[in-house]
CSV table of N, CA and C in Angstrom, one decimal:
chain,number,residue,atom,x,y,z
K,48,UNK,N,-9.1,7.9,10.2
K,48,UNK,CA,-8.0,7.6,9.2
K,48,UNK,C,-7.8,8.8,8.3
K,49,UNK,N,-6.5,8.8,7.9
K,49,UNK,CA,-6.2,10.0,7.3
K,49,UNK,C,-6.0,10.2,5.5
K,50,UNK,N,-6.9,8.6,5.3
K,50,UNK,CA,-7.2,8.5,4.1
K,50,UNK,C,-5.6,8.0,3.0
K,51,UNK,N,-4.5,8.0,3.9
K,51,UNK,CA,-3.1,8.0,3.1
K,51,UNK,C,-2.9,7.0,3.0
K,52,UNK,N,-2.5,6.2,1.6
K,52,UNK,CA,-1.8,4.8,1.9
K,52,UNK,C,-1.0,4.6,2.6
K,53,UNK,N,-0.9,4.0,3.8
K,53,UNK,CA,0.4,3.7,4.2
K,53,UNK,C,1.6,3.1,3.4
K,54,UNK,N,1.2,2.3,2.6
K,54,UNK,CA,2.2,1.3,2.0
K,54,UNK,C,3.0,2.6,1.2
K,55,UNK,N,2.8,3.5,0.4
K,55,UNK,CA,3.2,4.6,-0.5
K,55,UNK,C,3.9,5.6,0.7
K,56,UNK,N,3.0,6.3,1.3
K,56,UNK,CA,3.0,7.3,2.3
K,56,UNK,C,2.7,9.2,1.2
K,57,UNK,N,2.3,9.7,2.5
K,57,UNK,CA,1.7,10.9,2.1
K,57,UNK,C,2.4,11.6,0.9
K,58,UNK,N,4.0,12.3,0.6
K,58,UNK,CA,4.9,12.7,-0.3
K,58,UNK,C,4.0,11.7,-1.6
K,59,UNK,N,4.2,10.2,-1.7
K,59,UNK,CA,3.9,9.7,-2.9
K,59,UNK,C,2.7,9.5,-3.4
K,60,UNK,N,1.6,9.8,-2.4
K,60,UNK,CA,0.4,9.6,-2.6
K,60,UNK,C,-0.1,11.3,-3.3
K,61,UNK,N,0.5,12.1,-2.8
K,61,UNK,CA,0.1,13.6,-3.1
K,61,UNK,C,0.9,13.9,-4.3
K,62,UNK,N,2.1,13.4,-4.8
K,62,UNK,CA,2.8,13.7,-6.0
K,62,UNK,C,1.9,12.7,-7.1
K,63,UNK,N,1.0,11.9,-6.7
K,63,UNK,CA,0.4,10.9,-7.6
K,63,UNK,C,-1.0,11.5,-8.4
K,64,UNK,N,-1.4,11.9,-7.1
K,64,UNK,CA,-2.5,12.5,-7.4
K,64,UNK,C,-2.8,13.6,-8.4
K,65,UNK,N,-1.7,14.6,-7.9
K,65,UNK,CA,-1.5,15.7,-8.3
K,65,UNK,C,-1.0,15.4,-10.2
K,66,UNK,N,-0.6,13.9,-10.5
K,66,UNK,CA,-0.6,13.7,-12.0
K,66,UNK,C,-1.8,13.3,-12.2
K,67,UNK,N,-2.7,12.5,-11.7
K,67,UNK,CA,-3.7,11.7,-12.0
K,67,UNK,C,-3.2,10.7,-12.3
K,68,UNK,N,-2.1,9.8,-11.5
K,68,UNK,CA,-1.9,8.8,-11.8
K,68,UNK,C,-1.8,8.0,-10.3
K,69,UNK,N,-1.2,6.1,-10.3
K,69,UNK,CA,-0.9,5.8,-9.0
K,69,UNK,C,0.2,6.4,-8.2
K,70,UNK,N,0.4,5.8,-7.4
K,70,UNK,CA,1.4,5.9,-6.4
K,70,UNK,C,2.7,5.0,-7.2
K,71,UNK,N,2.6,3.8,-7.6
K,71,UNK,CA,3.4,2.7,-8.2
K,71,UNK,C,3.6,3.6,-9.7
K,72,UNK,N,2.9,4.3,-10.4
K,72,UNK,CA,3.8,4.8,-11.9
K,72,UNK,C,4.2,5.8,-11.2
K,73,UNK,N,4.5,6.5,-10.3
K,73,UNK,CA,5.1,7.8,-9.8
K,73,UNK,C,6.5,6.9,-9.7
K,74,UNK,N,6.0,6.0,-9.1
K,74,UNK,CA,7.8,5.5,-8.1
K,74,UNK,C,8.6,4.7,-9.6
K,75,UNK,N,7.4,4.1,-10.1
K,75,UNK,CA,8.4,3.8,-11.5
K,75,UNK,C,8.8,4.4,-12.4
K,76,UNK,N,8.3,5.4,-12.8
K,76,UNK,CA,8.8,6.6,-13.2
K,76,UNK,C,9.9,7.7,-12.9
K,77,UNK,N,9.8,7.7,-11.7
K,77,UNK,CA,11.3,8.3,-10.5
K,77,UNK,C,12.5,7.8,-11.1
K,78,UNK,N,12.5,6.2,-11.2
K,78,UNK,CA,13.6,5.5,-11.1
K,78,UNK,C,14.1,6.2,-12.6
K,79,UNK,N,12.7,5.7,-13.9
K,79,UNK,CA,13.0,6.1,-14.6
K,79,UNK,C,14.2,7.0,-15.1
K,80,UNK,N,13.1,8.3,-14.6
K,80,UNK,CA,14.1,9.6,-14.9
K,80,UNK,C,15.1,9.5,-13.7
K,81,UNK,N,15.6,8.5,-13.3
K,81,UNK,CA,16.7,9.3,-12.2
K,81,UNK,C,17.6,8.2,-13.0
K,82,UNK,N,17.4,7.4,-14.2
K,82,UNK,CA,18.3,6.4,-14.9
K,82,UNK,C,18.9,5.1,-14.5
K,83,UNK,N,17.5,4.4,-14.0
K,83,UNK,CA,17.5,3.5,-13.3
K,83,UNK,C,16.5,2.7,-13.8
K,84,UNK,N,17.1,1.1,-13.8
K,84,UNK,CA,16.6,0.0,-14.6
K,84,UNK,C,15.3,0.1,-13.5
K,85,UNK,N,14.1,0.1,-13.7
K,85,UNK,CA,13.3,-0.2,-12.3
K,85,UNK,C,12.2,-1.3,-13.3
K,86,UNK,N,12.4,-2.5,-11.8
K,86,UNK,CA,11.8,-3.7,-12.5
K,86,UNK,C,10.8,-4.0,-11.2
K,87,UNK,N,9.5,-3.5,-11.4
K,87,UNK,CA,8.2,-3.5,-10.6
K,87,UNK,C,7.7,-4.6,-9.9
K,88,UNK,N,7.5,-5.3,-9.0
K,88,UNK,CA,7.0,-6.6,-9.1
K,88,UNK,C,5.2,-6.8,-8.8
K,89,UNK,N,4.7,-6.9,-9.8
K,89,UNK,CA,3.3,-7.6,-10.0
K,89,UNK,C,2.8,-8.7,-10.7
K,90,UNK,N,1.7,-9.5,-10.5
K,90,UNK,CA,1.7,-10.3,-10.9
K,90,UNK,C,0.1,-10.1,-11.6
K,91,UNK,N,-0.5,-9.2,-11.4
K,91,UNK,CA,-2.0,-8.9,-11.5
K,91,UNK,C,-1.9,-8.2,-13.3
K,92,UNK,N,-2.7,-8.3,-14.1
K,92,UNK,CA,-2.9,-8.1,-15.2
K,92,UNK,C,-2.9,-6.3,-15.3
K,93,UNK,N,-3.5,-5.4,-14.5
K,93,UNK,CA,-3.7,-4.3,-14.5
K,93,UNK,C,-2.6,-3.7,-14.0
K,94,UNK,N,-2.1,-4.1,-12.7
K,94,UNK,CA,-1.0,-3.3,-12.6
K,94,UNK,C,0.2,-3.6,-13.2
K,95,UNK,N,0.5,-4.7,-13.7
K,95,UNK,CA,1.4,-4.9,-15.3
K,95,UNK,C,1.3,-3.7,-16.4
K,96,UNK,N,0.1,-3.4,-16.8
K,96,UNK,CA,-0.2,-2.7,-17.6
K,96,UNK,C,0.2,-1.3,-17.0
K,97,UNK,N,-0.3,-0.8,-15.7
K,97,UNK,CA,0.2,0.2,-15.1
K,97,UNK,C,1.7,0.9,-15.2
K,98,UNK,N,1.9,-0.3,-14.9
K,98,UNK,CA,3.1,-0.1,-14.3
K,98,UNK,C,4.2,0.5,-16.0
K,99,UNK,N,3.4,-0.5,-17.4
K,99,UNK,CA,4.4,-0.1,-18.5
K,99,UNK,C,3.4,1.3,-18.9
K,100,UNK,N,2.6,1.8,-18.2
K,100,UNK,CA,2.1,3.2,-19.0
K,100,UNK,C,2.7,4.3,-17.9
K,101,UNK,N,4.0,4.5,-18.3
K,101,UNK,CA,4.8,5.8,-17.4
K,101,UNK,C,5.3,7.4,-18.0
K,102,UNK,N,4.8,6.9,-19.2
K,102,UNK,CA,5.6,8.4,-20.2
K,102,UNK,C,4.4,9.2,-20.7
K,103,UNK,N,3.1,9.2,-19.9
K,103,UNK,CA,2.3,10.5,-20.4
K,103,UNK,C,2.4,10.8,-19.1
K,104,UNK,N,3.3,11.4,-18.4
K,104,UNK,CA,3.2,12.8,-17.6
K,104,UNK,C,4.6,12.5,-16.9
K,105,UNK,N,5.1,13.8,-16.7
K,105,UNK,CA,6.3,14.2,-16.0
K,105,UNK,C,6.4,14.7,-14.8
K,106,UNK,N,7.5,13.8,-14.3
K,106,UNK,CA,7.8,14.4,-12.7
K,106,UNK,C,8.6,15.9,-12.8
K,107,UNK,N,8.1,16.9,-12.2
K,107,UNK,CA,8.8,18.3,-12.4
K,107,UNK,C,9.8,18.1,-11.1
K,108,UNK,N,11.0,19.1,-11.1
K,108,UNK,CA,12.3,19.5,-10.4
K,108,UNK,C,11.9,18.7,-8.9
K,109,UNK,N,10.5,19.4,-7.8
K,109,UNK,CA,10.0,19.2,-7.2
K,109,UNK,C,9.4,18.2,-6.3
K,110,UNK,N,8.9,17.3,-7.6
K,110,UNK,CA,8.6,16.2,-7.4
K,110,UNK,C,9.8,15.1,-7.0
K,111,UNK,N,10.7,15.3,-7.9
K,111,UNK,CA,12.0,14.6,-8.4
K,111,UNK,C,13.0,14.8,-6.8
K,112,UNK,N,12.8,16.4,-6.1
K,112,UNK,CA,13.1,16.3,-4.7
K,112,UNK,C,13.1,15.5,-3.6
K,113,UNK,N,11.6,16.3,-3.8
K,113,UNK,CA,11.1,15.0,-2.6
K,113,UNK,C,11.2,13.8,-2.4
K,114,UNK,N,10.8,13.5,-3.7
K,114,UNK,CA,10.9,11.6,-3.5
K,114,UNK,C,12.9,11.1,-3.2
K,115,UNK,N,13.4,12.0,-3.7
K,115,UNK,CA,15.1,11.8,-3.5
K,115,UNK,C,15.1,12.0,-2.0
K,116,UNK,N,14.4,12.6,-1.5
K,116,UNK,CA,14.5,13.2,0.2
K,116,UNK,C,13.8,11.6,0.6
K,117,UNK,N,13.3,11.3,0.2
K,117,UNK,CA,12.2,10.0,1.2
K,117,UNK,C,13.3,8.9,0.9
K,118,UNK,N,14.4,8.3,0.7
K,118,UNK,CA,16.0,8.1,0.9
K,118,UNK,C,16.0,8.0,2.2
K,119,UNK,N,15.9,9.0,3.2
K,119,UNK,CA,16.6,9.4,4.2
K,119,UNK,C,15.6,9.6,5.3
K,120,UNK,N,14.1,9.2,4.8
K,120,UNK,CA,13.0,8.6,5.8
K,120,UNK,C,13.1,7.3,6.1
K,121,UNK,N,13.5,6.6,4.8
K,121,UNK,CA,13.4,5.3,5.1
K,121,UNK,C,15.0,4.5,4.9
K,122,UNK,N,15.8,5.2,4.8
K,122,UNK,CA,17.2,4.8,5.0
K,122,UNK,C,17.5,3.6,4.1
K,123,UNK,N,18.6,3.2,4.3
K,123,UNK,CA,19.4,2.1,3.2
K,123,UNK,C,18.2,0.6,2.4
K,124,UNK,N,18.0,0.3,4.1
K,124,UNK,CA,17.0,-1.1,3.9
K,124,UNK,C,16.1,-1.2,3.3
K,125,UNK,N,15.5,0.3,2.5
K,125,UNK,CA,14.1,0.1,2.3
K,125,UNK,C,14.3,0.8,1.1
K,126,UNK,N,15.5,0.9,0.2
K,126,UNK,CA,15.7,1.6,-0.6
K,126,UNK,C,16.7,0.8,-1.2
K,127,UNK,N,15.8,0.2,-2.6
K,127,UNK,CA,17.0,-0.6,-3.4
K,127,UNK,C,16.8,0.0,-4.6
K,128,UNK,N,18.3,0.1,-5.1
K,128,UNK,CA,18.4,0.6,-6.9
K,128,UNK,C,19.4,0.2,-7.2
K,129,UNK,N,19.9,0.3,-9.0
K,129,UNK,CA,21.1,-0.1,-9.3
K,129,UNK,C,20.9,0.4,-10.5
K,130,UNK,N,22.1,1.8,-10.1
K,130,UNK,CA,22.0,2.7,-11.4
K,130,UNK,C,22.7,2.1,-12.9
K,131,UNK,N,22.1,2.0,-14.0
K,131,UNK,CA,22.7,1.2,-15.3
K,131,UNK,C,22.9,2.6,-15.7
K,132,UNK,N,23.0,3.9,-16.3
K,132,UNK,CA,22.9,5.2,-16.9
K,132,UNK,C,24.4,4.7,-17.6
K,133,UNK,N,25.8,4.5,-16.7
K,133,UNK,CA,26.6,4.2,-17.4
K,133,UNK,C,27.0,3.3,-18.1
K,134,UNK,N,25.5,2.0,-18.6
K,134,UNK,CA,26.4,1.2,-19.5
K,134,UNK,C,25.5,1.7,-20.8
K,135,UNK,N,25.4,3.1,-21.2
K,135,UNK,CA,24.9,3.7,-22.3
K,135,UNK,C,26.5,3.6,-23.2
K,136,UNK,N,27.5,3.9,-22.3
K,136,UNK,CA,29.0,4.1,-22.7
K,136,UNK,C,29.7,2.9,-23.5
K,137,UNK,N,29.0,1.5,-22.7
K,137,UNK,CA,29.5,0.3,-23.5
K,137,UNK,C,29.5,0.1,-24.7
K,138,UNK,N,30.4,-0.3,-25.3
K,138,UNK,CA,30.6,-0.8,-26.6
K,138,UNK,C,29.4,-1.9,-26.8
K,139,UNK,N,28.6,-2.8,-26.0
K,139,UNK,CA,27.5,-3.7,-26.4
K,139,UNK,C,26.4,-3.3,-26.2
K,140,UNK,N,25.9,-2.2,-25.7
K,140,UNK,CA,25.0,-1.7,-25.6
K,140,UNK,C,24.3,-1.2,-26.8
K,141,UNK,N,22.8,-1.1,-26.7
K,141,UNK,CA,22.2,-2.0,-25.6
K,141,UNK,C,22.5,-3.2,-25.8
K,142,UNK,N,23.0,-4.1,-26.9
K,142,UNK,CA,23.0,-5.4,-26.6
K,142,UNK,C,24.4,-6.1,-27.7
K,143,UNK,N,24.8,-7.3,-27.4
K,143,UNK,CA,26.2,-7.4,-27.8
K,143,UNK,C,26.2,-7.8,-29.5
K,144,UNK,N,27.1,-7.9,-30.4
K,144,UNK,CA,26.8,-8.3,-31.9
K,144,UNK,C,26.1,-9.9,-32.0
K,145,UNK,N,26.6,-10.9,-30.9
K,145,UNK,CA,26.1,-12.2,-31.5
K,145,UNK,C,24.2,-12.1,-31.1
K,146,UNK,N,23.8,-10.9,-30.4
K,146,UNK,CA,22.7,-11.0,-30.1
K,146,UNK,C,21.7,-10.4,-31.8
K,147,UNK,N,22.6,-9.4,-31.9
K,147,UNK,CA,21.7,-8.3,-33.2
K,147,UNK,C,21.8,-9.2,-34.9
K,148,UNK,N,22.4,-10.2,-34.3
K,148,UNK,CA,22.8,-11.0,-36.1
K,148,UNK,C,21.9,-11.1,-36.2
């Protein structure tokens, strides 16, 4: 065995490492910086926690590549997002007046 998670694969396991972090705050953090609502699904108390500790270390140019390249390993099906970046522009953003009364 070649020691690589399969579930992550080699690109996300070696960009993880290389922070000292998992494989899952790499990918939630991706979304992050690429300005994407990313909503993790766990149910386990630790990787909850994981998953909200994503802003002590940064994905550089490189990292940010790759993982945009692994898109086109795993094609449409295996790759869900839904960029929000533009509702920074909305007039209720982040949230409407009857909410902030």
């Amino acid at each position: 065995s070649s020691g690589i998670n399969a579930e992550y694969g080699e690109d996300v396991v070696g960009i993880a490492q290389k922070h000292g972090v998992t494989p899952g705050q790499t990918l939630v953090r991706y979304q992050i910086d690429k300005g994407n609502a990313a909503i993790p699904k766990s149910v386990t108390p630790s990787r909850l926690k994981q998953n909200l500790d994503v802003f002590g270390f940064s994905l550089d140019a490189t990292d940010m590549e790759t993982l945009s390249n692994l898109y086109k390993k795993v094609g449409p099906k295996g790759y869900r997002t839904c960029s929000v970046a533009h509702w920074k522009h909305s007039p209720t953003h982040p949230f409407p007046e009857y909410f902030v009364r």
